[in-house]
Amino acid sequence: TQLLEQSPQFLSIQEGENLTVYCNSSSVFSSLQWYRQEPGEGPVLLVTVVTGGEVKKLKRLTFQFGDARKDSSLHITAAQTGDTGLYLCAVRPIQLGRGSTLGRLYFGRGTQLTVWP
Amino acid sequence: NAGVMQNPRHLVRRRGQEARLRCSPMKGHSHVYWYRQLPEEGLKFMVYLQKENIIDESGMPKERFSAEFPKEGPSILRIQQVVRGDSAAYFCASSSGRETGQGGNEQFFGPGTRLTVL
């Protein structure tokens, strides 16, 4: 079973459109990260969300962490061709008695976004 | 300030040969992580190392795979007697190991090594 479910798996839109992608789980996390990966490259961190209900903005990208810290969404306003890529969410599960930020990341399978001119 | 470096970027091996993948972490980083990415499975954790120590190898197959991060030099992921199923992109990430209270300790990823087993 997949710890993180990302939807949609694929998204193809025209430049200028808005979109939202989702990352869901039945587990609670101390933090959640969003990465973007371009073909032939490694993932690049976009943002880390920590507090339930938190909203972070990065230019045209808006990230939200669910109140219960089980899910997150990424909204892109007025998409551009440069936004094309694989969007991945990742977490470190809460370890009882430890607030460590070290250790492995668990990744979702990602949303492949293609923005057409 | 160079980022995480991996080499080779592409590696072709025949079944039964050995593959050695190298990772040089970012300057000042002493924590290294290896991940494998397959199209149908996404990025999967393999192993977490600090200098001269394996911290967590729970994601690495018990046979044929090994990893090290010596005191001097890059981290090495070694795959012996490769099989077609080992074909994948292998990514290395590094971090400073400094704990933060805000979900920090960011992992910086290298560009990956694409292994093809013929």
Coordinates of N, CA and C in Angstrom, one line a residue:
Chain A
T1 N 0.9 -1.2 0.0 CA 0.0 0.0 0.0 C 0.9 1.2 0.0
Q2 N 0.4 2.3 -0.6 CA 1.1 3.5 -0.8 C 0.8 4.4 0.4
L3 N 1.8 4.9 1.1 CA 1.6 5.8 2.2 C 1.0 7.1 1.8
L4 N 1.4 7.6 0.6 CA 0.9 8.9 0.1 C 0.3 8.7 -1.2
E5 N -0.9 9.2 -1.4 CA -1.6 9.0 -2.7 C -1.7 10.4 -3.3
Q6 N -1.2 10.5 -4.5 CA -1.2 11.8 -5.2 C -2.2 11.7 -6.4
S7 N -2.9 12.8 -6.6 CA -3.9 12.9 -7.7 C -3.9 14.3 -8.2
P8 N -4.2 14.4 -9.5 CA -4.3 13.3 -10.5 C -2.9 12.8 -10.8
Q9 N -2.8 11.6 -11.4 CA -1.5 11.1 -11.8 C -0.9 11.9 -13.0
F10 N -1.8 12.3 -13.9 CA -1.4 13.0 -15.1 C -2.3 14.2 -15.2
L11 N -1.8 15.4 -15.6 CA -2.5 16.6 -15.8 C -1.9 17.3 -17.0
S12 N -2.8 17.6 -18.0 CA -2.3 18.3 -19.2 C -3.2 19.5 -19.4
I13 N -2.6 20.7 -19.4 CA -3.4 21.9 -19.5 C -2.8 22.9 -20.4
Q14 N -3.6 24.0 -20.7 CA -3.0 25.1 -21.5 C -2.4 26.1 -20.6
E15 N -1.5 26.8 -21.2 CA -0.9 28.0 -20.5 C -2.0 28.9 -20.0
G16 N -1.8 29.5 -18.8 CA -2.8 30.4 -18.3 C -3.9 29.8 -17.5
E17 N -4.1 28.5 -17.5 CA -5.1 27.9 -16.7 C -4.6 27.7 -15.3
N18 N -5.6 27.5 -14.4 CA -5.2 27.2 -13.0 C -5.4 25.7 -12.7
L19 N -4.7 25.2 -11.7 CA -4.8 23.8 -11.4 C -4.5 23.5 -10.0
T20 N -5.0 22.4 -9.5 CA -4.7 22.0 -8.1 C -4.4 20.5 -8.2
V21 N -3.3 20.1 -7.5 CA -3.0 18.7 -7.3 C -3.0 18.4 -5.8
Y22 N -3.2 17.1 -5.5 CA -3.4 16.7 -4.1 C -2.5 15.6 -3.7
C23 N -2.3 15.6 -2.4 CA -1.4 14.6 -1.7 C -2.2 14.2 -0.5
N24 N -2.6 12.9 -0.4 CA -3.5 12.4 0.7 C -2.9 11.2 1.4
S25 N -3.3 11.1 2.6 CA -2.8 9.9 3.4 C -3.8 9.7 4.6
S26 N -3.8 8.5 5.1 CA -4.6 8.3 6.3 C -3.7 8.5 7.6
S27 N -2.4 8.8 7.4 CA -1.5 8.9 8.5 C -1.3 10.4 8.8
V28 N -0.9 10.7 10.0 CA -0.5 12.1 10.4 C 1.0 12.3 10.3
F29 N 1.4 13.5 9.9 CA 2.8 13.7 9.7 C 3.2 15.0 10.4
S30 N 4.4 15.0 10.8 CA 5.0 16.2 11.5 C 5.2 17.3 10.5
S31 N 5.5 17.0 9.2 CA 5.8 17.9 8.2 C 5.6 17.3 6.8
L32 N 5.4 18.1 5.8 CA 5.3 17.5 4.5 C 6.0 18.4 3.5
Q33 N 6.6 17.8 2.5 CA 7.4 18.6 1.6 C 6.9 18.4 0.1
W34 N 7.0 19.4 -0.7 CA 6.7 19.3 -2.1 C 7.9 19.5 -2.9
Y35 N 8.1 18.6 -3.9 CA 9.3 18.7 -4.8 C 8.8 18.8 -6.2
R36 N 9.6 19.4 -7.1 CA 9.4 19.3 -8.5 C 10.6 18.7 -9.2
Q37 N 10.3 17.7 -10.1 CA 11.4 17.0 -10.8 C 11.2 17.2 -12.3
E38 N 12.3 17.7 -12.9 CA 12.2 17.8 -14.4 C 13.0 16.6 -15.0
P39 N 12.6 16.3 -16.3 CA 13.2 15.1 -16.9 C 14.7 15.1 -16.9
G40 N 15.3 14.0 -16.4 CA 16.7 13.9 -16.4 C 17.4 14.5 -15.2
E41 N 16.6 15.0 -14.3 CA 17.2 15.7 -13.1 C 16.7 15.1 -11.8
G42 N 17.3 15.5 -10.7 CA 16.8 15.1 -9.4 C 15.7 16.0 -8.9
P43 N 14.9 15.6 -7.9 CA 13.9 16.5 -7.3 C 14.5 17.7 -6.7
V44 N 13.7 18.8 -6.8 CA 14.1 20.1 -6.2 C 13.1 20.5 -5.2
L45 N 13.5 20.8 -3.9 CA 12.5 21.1 -2.9 C 11.8 22.5 -3.2
L46 N 10.5 22.5 -3.2 CA 9.7 23.7 -3.3 C 9.4 24.3 -2.0
V47 N 8.9 23.5 -1.1 CA 8.4 24.0 0.2 C 8.3 22.9 1.2
T48 N 8.3 23.3 2.5 CA 8.0 22.4 3.6 C 6.9 23.1 4.4
V49 N 5.8 22.3 4.7 CA 4.7 22.8 5.5 C 4.7 22.0 6.8
V50 N 4.5 22.7 7.9 CA 4.7 22.0 9.2 C 3.4 22.1 10.1
T51 N 2.7 23.2 10.0 CA 1.6 23.4 10.9 C 0.3 23.1 10.2
G52 N -0.6 22.4 10.9 CA -2.0 22.1 10.4 C -2.7 23.3 10.0
G53 N -3.2 23.4 8.7 CA -3.9 24.5 8.2 C -3.0 25.6 7.6
E54 N -1.7 25.3 7.6 CA -0.7 26.3 7.1 C -0.9 26.5 5.6
V55 N -0.7 27.7 5.2 CA -0.7 28.1 3.7 C 0.6 28.8 3.5
K56 N 1.3 28.3 2.4 CA 2.5 29.0 2.0 C 2.4 29.3 0.5
K57 N 2.9 30.5 0.2 CA 2.9 31.0 -1.2 C 4.3 31.1 -1.7
L58 N 4.5 30.6 -3.0 CA 5.8 30.8 -3.7 C 5.4 31.3 -5.1
K59 N 5.4 32.6 -5.2 CA 5.0 33.2 -6.5 C 3.6 32.7 -6.9
R60 N 3.5 32.0 -8.0 CA 2.1 31.6 -8.4 C 1.7 30.2 -7.8
L61 N 2.5 29.7 -6.9 CA 2.2 28.4 -6.3 C 1.8 28.6 -4.9
T62 N 0.6 28.0 -4.5 CA 0.1 28.1 -3.2 C 0.0 26.7 -2.6
F63 N 0.6 26.5 -1.4 CA 0.7 25.1 -0.8 C -0.2 25.2 0.5
Q64 N -1.0 24.2 0.7 CA -1.8 24.1 1.9 C -1.6 22.8 2.6
F65 N -1.4 22.8 3.9 CA -1.3 21.6 4.7 C -2.7 21.4 5.4
G66 N -3.3 20.2 5.4 CA -4.6 20.0 6.0 C -4.6 20.3 7.5
D67 N -5.7 20.6 8.0 CA -5.8 20.9 9.5 C -5.3 19.7 10.3
A68 N -5.6 18.5 9.8 CA -5.2 17.3 10.6 C -3.9 16.8 10.2
R69 N -3.2 17.5 9.4 CA -1.8 17.2 8.9 C -1.7 15.8 8.3
K70 N -2.8 15.5 7.5 CA -2.8 14.2 6.8 C -2.8 14.4 5.3
D71 N -3.0 15.6 4.8 CA -3.1 15.8 3.4 C -2.6 17.3 3.1
S72 N -2.3 17.4 1.8 CA -1.8 18.7 1.3 C -2.3 19.0 -0.1
S73 N -2.3 20.2 -0.5 CA -2.6 20.5 -1.9 C -1.7 21.6 -2.4
L74 N -1.5 21.6 -3.7 CA -0.7 22.6 -4.4 C -1.5 23.2 -5.5
H75 N -1.7 24.5 -5.4 CA -2.5 25.2 -6.5 C -1.5 26.1 -7.3
I76 N -1.6 26.0 -8.6 CA -0.8 26.9 -9.4 C -1.8 27.8 -10.2
T77 N -1.5 29.1 -10.1 CA -2.3 30.1 -10.8 C -1.6 30.4 -12.1
A78 N -2.4 30.6 -13.2 CA -1.9 31.0 -14.5 C -0.7 30.2 -14.9
A79 N -0.9 28.9 -15.0 CA 0.3 28.0 -15.3 C 1.1 28.5 -16.5
Q80 N 2.4 28.2 -16.5 CA 3.3 28.5 -17.6 C 4.0 27.3 -18.0
T81 N 4.5 27.3 -19.2 CA 5.2 26.1 -19.8 C 6.3 25.7 -18.9
G82 N 6.9 26.6 -18.2 CA 8.0 26.3 -17.3 C 7.6 25.5 -16.0
D83 N 6.3 25.5 -15.8 CA 5.8 24.7 -14.7 C 5.7 23.2 -14.9
T84 N 5.9 22.8 -16.2 CA 5.9 21.4 -16.6 C 6.9 20.6 -15.8
G85 N 6.5 19.5 -15.2 CA 7.4 18.6 -14.4 C 6.6 17.7 -13.6
L86 N 7.3 16.9 -12.9 CA 6.7 15.9 -12.0 C 6.7 16.5 -10.6
Y87 N 5.5 16.6 -10.0 CA 5.3 17.2 -8.7 C 5.2 16.1 -7.6
L88 N 6.1 16.0 -6.7 CA 6.1 15.0 -5.7 C 5.9 15.5 -4.3
C89 N 5.1 14.8 -3.5 CA 5.0 15.2 -2.1 C 5.8 14.1 -1.3
A90 N 6.3 14.5 -0.2 CA 7.2 13.6 0.6 C 7.0 13.9 2.1
V91 N 7.2 12.9 2.9 CA 7.0 13.0 4.4 C 8.0 12.2 5.1
R92 N 8.3 12.6 6.3 CA 8.9 11.7 7.3 C 7.9 11.4 8.3
P93 N 7.5 10.1 8.5 CA 6.5 9.8 9.4 C 6.9 10.2 10.9
I94 N 5.9 10.5 11.7 CA 6.2 10.8 13.1 C 6.7 9.6 13.8
Q95 N 7.8 9.8 14.5 CA 8.3 8.7 15.3 C 8.0 9.0 16.8
L96 N 7.4 8.1 17.4 CA 7.0 8.4 18.8 C 8.2 8.7 19.7
G97 N 8.0 9.8 20.4 CA 9.1 10.2 21.3 C 10.3 10.9 20.7
R98 N 10.2 11.1 19.3 CA 11.3 11.7 18.7 C 10.8 12.7 17.7
G99 N 11.4 13.9 17.7 CA 11.0 14.9 16.7 C 12.0 15.0 15.6
S100 N 12.7 13.9 15.3 CA 13.9 14.0 14.4 C 13.5 14.4 13.0
T101 N 14.2 15.3 12.4 CA 14.0 15.7 11.0 C 15.0 15.0 10.1
L102 N 15.8 14.0 10.7 CA 16.7 13.2 9.9 C 16.0 12.0 9.4
G103 N 16.7 11.3 8.5 CA 16.2 10.0 8.1 C 15.5 10.1 6.8
R104 N 15.0 8.9 6.4 CA 14.4 8.7 5.1 C 13.2 9.6 4.8
L105 N 12.9 9.9 3.5 CA 11.7 10.5 3.1 C 10.9 9.4 2.4
Y106 N 9.6 9.5 2.6 CA 8.6 8.7 1.8 C 8.0 9.6 0.8
F107 N 8.0 9.2 -0.5 CA 7.5 10.0 -1.6 C 6.2 9.4 -2.1
G108 N 5.3 10.2 -2.6 CA 4.2 9.8 -3.4 C 4.7 9.5 -4.8
R109 N 3.8 9.0 -5.6 CA 4.2 8.6 -7.0 C 4.2 9.9 -7.9
G110 N 3.6 10.9 -7.4 CA 3.7 12.2 -8.2 C 2.6 12.5 -9.1
T111 N 2.5 13.7 -9.5 CA 1.6 14.2 -10.6 C 2.4 14.7 -11.7
Q112 N 2.3 14.1 -12.9 CA 3.0 14.6 -14.0 C 2.2 15.7 -14.7
L113 N 2.7 16.9 -14.6 CA 2.0 18.1 -15.2 C 2.7 18.5 -16.5
T114 N 1.8 18.7 -17.5 CA 2.3 19.2 -18.8 C 1.5 20.5 -19.1
V115 N 2.2 21.6 -19.3 CA 1.6 22.8 -19.7 C 1.9 23.2 -21.1
W116 N 0.9 23.3 -21.9 CA 1.1 23.5 -23.4 C 1.0 25.0 -23.7
P117 N 1.8 25.5 -24.6 CA 1.7 26.9 -25.0 C 0.4 27.3 -25.7
Chain B
N1 N 29.6 27.2 -5.4 CA 29.2 26.2 -4.3 C 28.5 25.1 -5.0
A2 N 29.2 24.0 -5.3 CA 28.7 22.9 -6.1 C 27.6 22.2 -5.3
G3 N 26.6 21.7 -6.1 CA 25.6 20.9 -5.5 C 26.0 19.4 -5.3
V4 N 25.1 18.5 -5.1 CA 25.3 17.1 -5.0 C 25.8 16.6 -6.4
M5 N 26.8 15.9 -6.5 CA 27.3 15.4 -7.8 C 27.3 13.9 -7.8
Q6 N 26.8 13.4 -8.9 CA 26.7 12.0 -9.1 C 27.4 11.6 -10.4
N7 N 28.1 10.5 -10.4 CA 28.6 10.0 -11.7 C 28.8 8.5 -11.6
P8 N 28.6 7.8 -12.8 CA 28.3 8.5 -14.0 C 26.9 8.9 -14.1
R9 N 26.5 9.7 -15.1 CA 25.1 10.1 -15.3 C 24.3 8.9 -15.9
H10 N 25.0 8.2 -16.8 CA 24.4 7.1 -17.5 C 25.4 5.9 -17.4
L11 N 24.9 4.7 -17.1 CA 25.7 3.5 -16.9 C 25.0 2.4 -17.6
V12 N 25.7 1.7 -18.5 CA 25.1 0.5 -19.1 C 25.9 -0.7 -18.7
R13 N 25.3 -1.7 -18.3 CA 25.9 -3.0 -17.8 C 25.2 -4.2 -18.4
R14 N 25.9 -5.2 -18.6 CA 25.3 -6.5 -19.0 C 24.9 -7.3 -17.8
R15 N 24.0 -8.2 -17.9 CA 23.6 -9.0 -16.8 C 24.8 -9.7 -16.2
G16 N 24.9 -9.7 -14.9 CA 26.0 -10.4 -14.2 C 27.2 -9.5 -13.9
Q17 N 27.3 -8.3 -14.5 CA 28.4 -7.4 -14.2 C 28.1 -6.6 -12.9
E18 N 29.1 -5.8 -12.5 CA 28.9 -5.0 -11.3 C 28.7 -3.5 -11.7
A19 N 27.9 -2.8 -11.0 CA 27.7 -1.4 -11.2 C 28.1 -0.6 -9.9
R20 N 28.9 0.4 -10.2 CA 29.3 1.3 -9.1 C 28.8 2.7 -9.3
L21 N 28.1 3.2 -8.4 CA 27.5 4.6 -8.5 C 28.1 5.4 -7.5
R22 N 28.6 6.6 -7.9 CA 29.3 7.5 -6.9 C 28.5 8.8 -6.6
C23 N 28.6 9.2 -5.4 CA 27.9 10.4 -5.0 C 28.8 11.3 -4.1
S24 N 29.0 12.5 -4.5 CA 29.7 13.5 -3.7 C 28.7 14.5 -3.1
P25 N 28.6 14.5 -1.8 CA 27.5 15.4 -1.2 C 28.0 16.8 -1.3
M26 N 27.0 17.7 -1.0 CA 27.3 19.1 -1.0 C 28.4 19.4 0.1
K27 N 29.1 20.4 -0.2 CA 30.2 20.8 0.8 C 29.6 21.1 2.1
G28 N 30.2 20.5 3.2 CA 29.7 20.6 4.5 C 28.6 19.6 4.9
H29 N 28.1 18.8 4.0 CA 27.1 17.8 4.3 C 27.8 16.5 4.7
S30 N 27.3 15.9 5.8 CA 27.9 14.6 6.2 C 26.9 13.5 6.2
H31 N 25.7 13.8 5.7 CA 24.6 12.8 5.7 C 24.2 12.5 4.2
V32 N 24.2 11.2 3.8 CA 23.9 10.9 2.4 C 22.8 9.8 2.4
Y33 N 21.9 10.0 1.4 CA 20.7 9.1 1.3 C 20.7 8.6 -0.2
W34 N 20.4 7.4 -0.4 CA 20.3 6.8 -1.8 C 18.8 6.4 -2.0
Y35 N 18.3 6.8 -3.1 CA 16.9 6.5 -3.5 C 17.0 5.9 -4.9
R36 N 16.0 5.0 -5.2 CA 15.8 4.4 -6.5 C 14.5 4.9 -7.1
Q37 N 14.4 5.2 -8.4 CA 13.2 5.6 -9.0 C 12.9 4.8 -10.2
L38 N 11.7 4.1 -10.1 CA 11.2 3.3 -11.2 C 9.9 4.0 -11.7
P39 N 9.6 4.0 -13.0 CA 8.4 4.7 -13.5 C 7.1 4.4 -12.8
E40 N 7.0 3.1 -12.5 CA 5.7 2.6 -12.0 C 5.7 2.7 -10.4
E41 N 6.8 3.0 -9.8 CA 6.8 2.9 -8.4 C 7.2 4.2 -7.7
G42 N 7.7 5.2 -8.4 CA 8.2 6.4 -7.8 C 9.5 6.3 -7.1
L43 N 9.8 7.3 -6.3 CA 11.1 7.3 -5.6 C 11.0 6.5 -4.3
K44 N 11.9 5.5 -4.2 CA 11.9 4.7 -3.0 C 13.3 4.8 -2.3
F45 N 13.2 5.0 -0.9 CA 14.4 5.0 -0.1 C 15.2 3.7 -0.1
M46 N 16.5 3.8 -0.2 CA 17.3 2.6 -0.1 C 18.1 2.6 1.2
V47 N 19.0 3.6 1.4 CA 19.9 3.6 2.5 C 20.3 5.0 2.9
Y48 N 20.6 5.1 4.2 CA 21.0 6.4 4.8 C 22.3 6.2 5.5
L49 N 23.3 7.0 5.1 CA 24.6 6.9 5.7 C 25.2 8.2 6.2
Q50 N 26.0 8.1 7.3 CA 26.8 9.2 7.7 C 28.3 8.7 7.4
K51 N 29.2 9.6 7.6 CA 30.6 9.2 7.4 C 31.0 7.9 8.1
E52 N 31.3 6.9 7.4 CA 31.8 5.6 7.9 C 30.7 4.8 8.7
N53 N 29.5 5.3 8.6 CA 28.4 4.5 9.3 C 27.2 4.4 8.4
I54 N 26.6 3.2 8.5 CA 25.3 3.0 7.9 C 24.2 3.2 8.9
I55 N 23.3 4.2 8.8 CA 22.4 4.5 9.8 C 21.1 3.7 9.6
D56 N 20.6 3.6 8.3 CA 19.4 2.9 8.0 C 19.5 2.3 6.6
E57 N 19.5 1.0 6.6 CA 19.6 0.3 5.3 C 18.4 -0.5 5.0
S58 N 17.3 -0.2 5.7 CA 16.1 -1.0 5.6 C 15.4 -1.0 4.2
G59 N 15.8 -0.1 3.3 CA 15.2 0.0 2.0 C 16.0 -0.7 0.9
M60 N 17.1 -1.2 1.3 CA 18.1 -1.8 0.4 C 17.9 -3.3 0.3
P61 N 17.9 -3.9 -0.9 CA 17.8 -5.4 -0.9 C 19.0 -6.0 -0.2
K62 N 18.7 -7.1 0.4 CA 19.7 -7.8 1.3 C 20.9 -8.4 0.5
E63 N 20.6 -8.8 -0.7 CA 21.6 -9.4 -1.6 C 22.0 -8.5 -2.7
R64 N 23.2 -8.6 -3.1 CA 23.8 -7.9 -4.2 C 24.0 -6.4 -4.1
F65 N 23.3 -5.8 -3.1 CA 23.5 -4.3 -3.0 C 24.3 -4.0 -1.7
S66 N 25.1 -3.0 -1.8 CA 25.9 -2.5 -0.7 C 26.2 -1.0 -0.9
A67 N 26.4 -0.4 0.2 CA 26.7 1.1 0.2 C 27.7 1.4 1.2
E68 N 28.5 2.4 0.9 CA 29.5 2.9 1.9 C 29.6 4.4 1.7
F69 N 30.1 5.0 2.8 CA 30.4 6.5 2.8 C 31.7 6.6 3.6
P70 N 32.9 6.4 2.9 CA 34.1 6.4 3.7 C 34.5 7.8 4.2
K71 N 35.5 7.8 5.1 CA 35.9 9.1 5.7 C 36.4 10.0 4.6
E72 N 37.1 9.5 3.6 CA 37.5 10.4 2.5 C 36.9 9.9 1.3
G73 N 36.4 10.7 0.4 CA 35.9 10.3 -0.9 C 34.4 10.2 -0.9
P74 N 33.9 9.9 -2.1 CA 32.4 9.9 -2.3 C 31.8 8.7 -1.7
S75 N 30.4 8.8 -1.6 CA 29.6 7.6 -1.2 C 29.5 6.7 -2.4
I76 N 29.5 5.4 -2.2 CA 29.4 4.5 -3.3 C 28.2 3.5 -3.1
L77 N 27.4 3.4 -4.1 CA 26.4 2.4 -4.1 C 26.8 1.3 -5.1
R78 N 27.0 0.1 -4.6 CA 27.5 -1.0 -5.4 C 26.4 -2.1 -5.6
I79 N 26.3 -2.4 -6.9 CA 25.3 -3.5 -7.2 C 26.1 -4.6 -7.9
Q80 N 26.1 -5.8 -7.3 CA 26.8 -6.9 -7.9 C 25.9 -7.7 -8.7
Q81 N 26.4 -8.4 -9.7 CA 25.7 -9.3 -10.6 C 24.3 -8.7 -11.0
V82 N 24.4 -7.6 -11.7 CA 23.2 -6.9 -12.0 C 22.2 -7.7 -12.8
V83 N 20.9 -7.5 -12.6 CA 19.9 -8.1 -13.4 C 19.0 -7.0 -14.1
R84 N 18.2 -7.4 -15.0 CA 17.4 -6.4 -15.8 C 16.6 -5.6 -14.8
G85 N 16.1 -6.2 -13.8 CA 15.2 -5.5 -12.8 C 15.9 -4.4 -12.1
D86 N 17.2 -4.3 -12.1 CA 18.0 -3.2 -11.5 C 18.0 -2.0 -12.3
S87 N 17.5 -2.0 -13.6 CA 17.5 -0.9 -14.4 C 16.6 0.2 -13.8
A88 N 17.1 1.4 -13.5 CA 16.4 2.4 -12.9 C 17.2 3.7 -12.8
A89 N 16.6 4.7 -12.3 CA 17.4 5.9 -12.0 C 17.7 5.9 -10.5
Y90 N 19.0 6.1 -10.1 CA 19.4 6.1 -8.7 C 19.8 7.5 -8.4
F91 N 19.2 8.0 -7.3 CA 19.4 9.3 -6.9 C 20.1 9.3 -5.5
C92 N 21.0 10.2 -5.3 CA 21.7 10.5 -4.1 C 21.2 11.8 -3.6
A93 N 21.0 11.9 -2.3 CA 20.7 13.2 -1.6 C 21.6 13.4 -0.4
S94 N 21.9 14.7 -0.1 CA 22.7 14.9 1.1 C 22.0 16.0 1.9
S95 N 22.4 15.9 3.2 CA 21.9 17.0 4.1 C 23.0 17.3 5.1
S96 N 22.7 18.4 5.8 CA 23.7 18.9 6.8 C 23.6 18.0 8.1
G97 N 22.5 17.5 8.4 CA 22.3 16.7 9.6 C 21.9 17.6 10.8
R98 N 21.8 18.9 10.5 CA 21.4 19.8 11.6 C 19.9 19.8 11.8
E99 N 19.5 19.4 13.0 CA 18.0 19.4 13.2 C 17.4 20.8 13.3
T100 N 16.2 20.9 12.8 CA 15.5 22.1 13.0 C 14.1 21.8 13.6
G101 N 13.5 22.7 14.1 CA 12.2 22.5 14.7 C 11.0 22.7 13.7
Q102 N 11.4 23.1 12.5 CA 10.4 23.4 11.5 C 10.4 22.5 10.3
G103 N 10.6 21.2 10.6 CA 10.6 20.3 9.5 C 11.8 20.4 8.5
G104 N 12.8 21.0 9.0 CA 13.9 21.4 8.1 C 14.8 20.2 7.8
N105 N 16.1 20.4 7.8 CA 17.1 19.4 7.4 C 16.8 18.9 6.0
E106 N 16.8 19.9 5.1 CA 16.5 19.7 3.7 C 17.4 18.7 3.1
Q107 N 16.9 17.8 2.3 CA 17.8 16.9 1.5 C 17.9 17.5 0.1
F108 N 19.1 17.6 -0.3 CA 19.4 18.2 -1.7 C 19.8 17.0 -2.6
F109 N 19.1 16.9 -3.7 CA 19.3 15.7 -4.6 C 20.3 16.0 -5.7
G110 N 21.0 15.0 -6.1 CA 21.8 15.0 -7.3 C 21.0 14.8 -8.5
P111 N 21.7 14.8 -9.7 CA 21.0 14.6 -11.0 C 20.7 13.2 -11.3
G112 N 21.2 12.3 -10.5 CA 20.9 10.8 -10.7 C 21.9 10.1 -11.6
T113 N 21.9 8.8 -11.5 CA 22.6 7.9 -12.4 C 21.5 7.0 -13.0
R114 N 21.5 7.0 -14.3 CA 20.5 6.1 -15.0 C 21.2 4.8 -15.4
L115 N 20.8 3.7 -14.7 CA 21.4 2.4 -15.0 C 20.6 1.6 -15.9
T116 N 21.2 1.1 -17.0 CA 20.5 0.2 -17.9 C 21.2 -1.1 -17.9
V117 N 20.5 -2.1 -17.6 CA 21.1 -3.5 -17.7 C 20.6 -4.2 -18.9
L118 N 21.5 -4.6 -19.8 CA 21.1 -5.3 -21.0 C 21.0 -6.8 -20.8

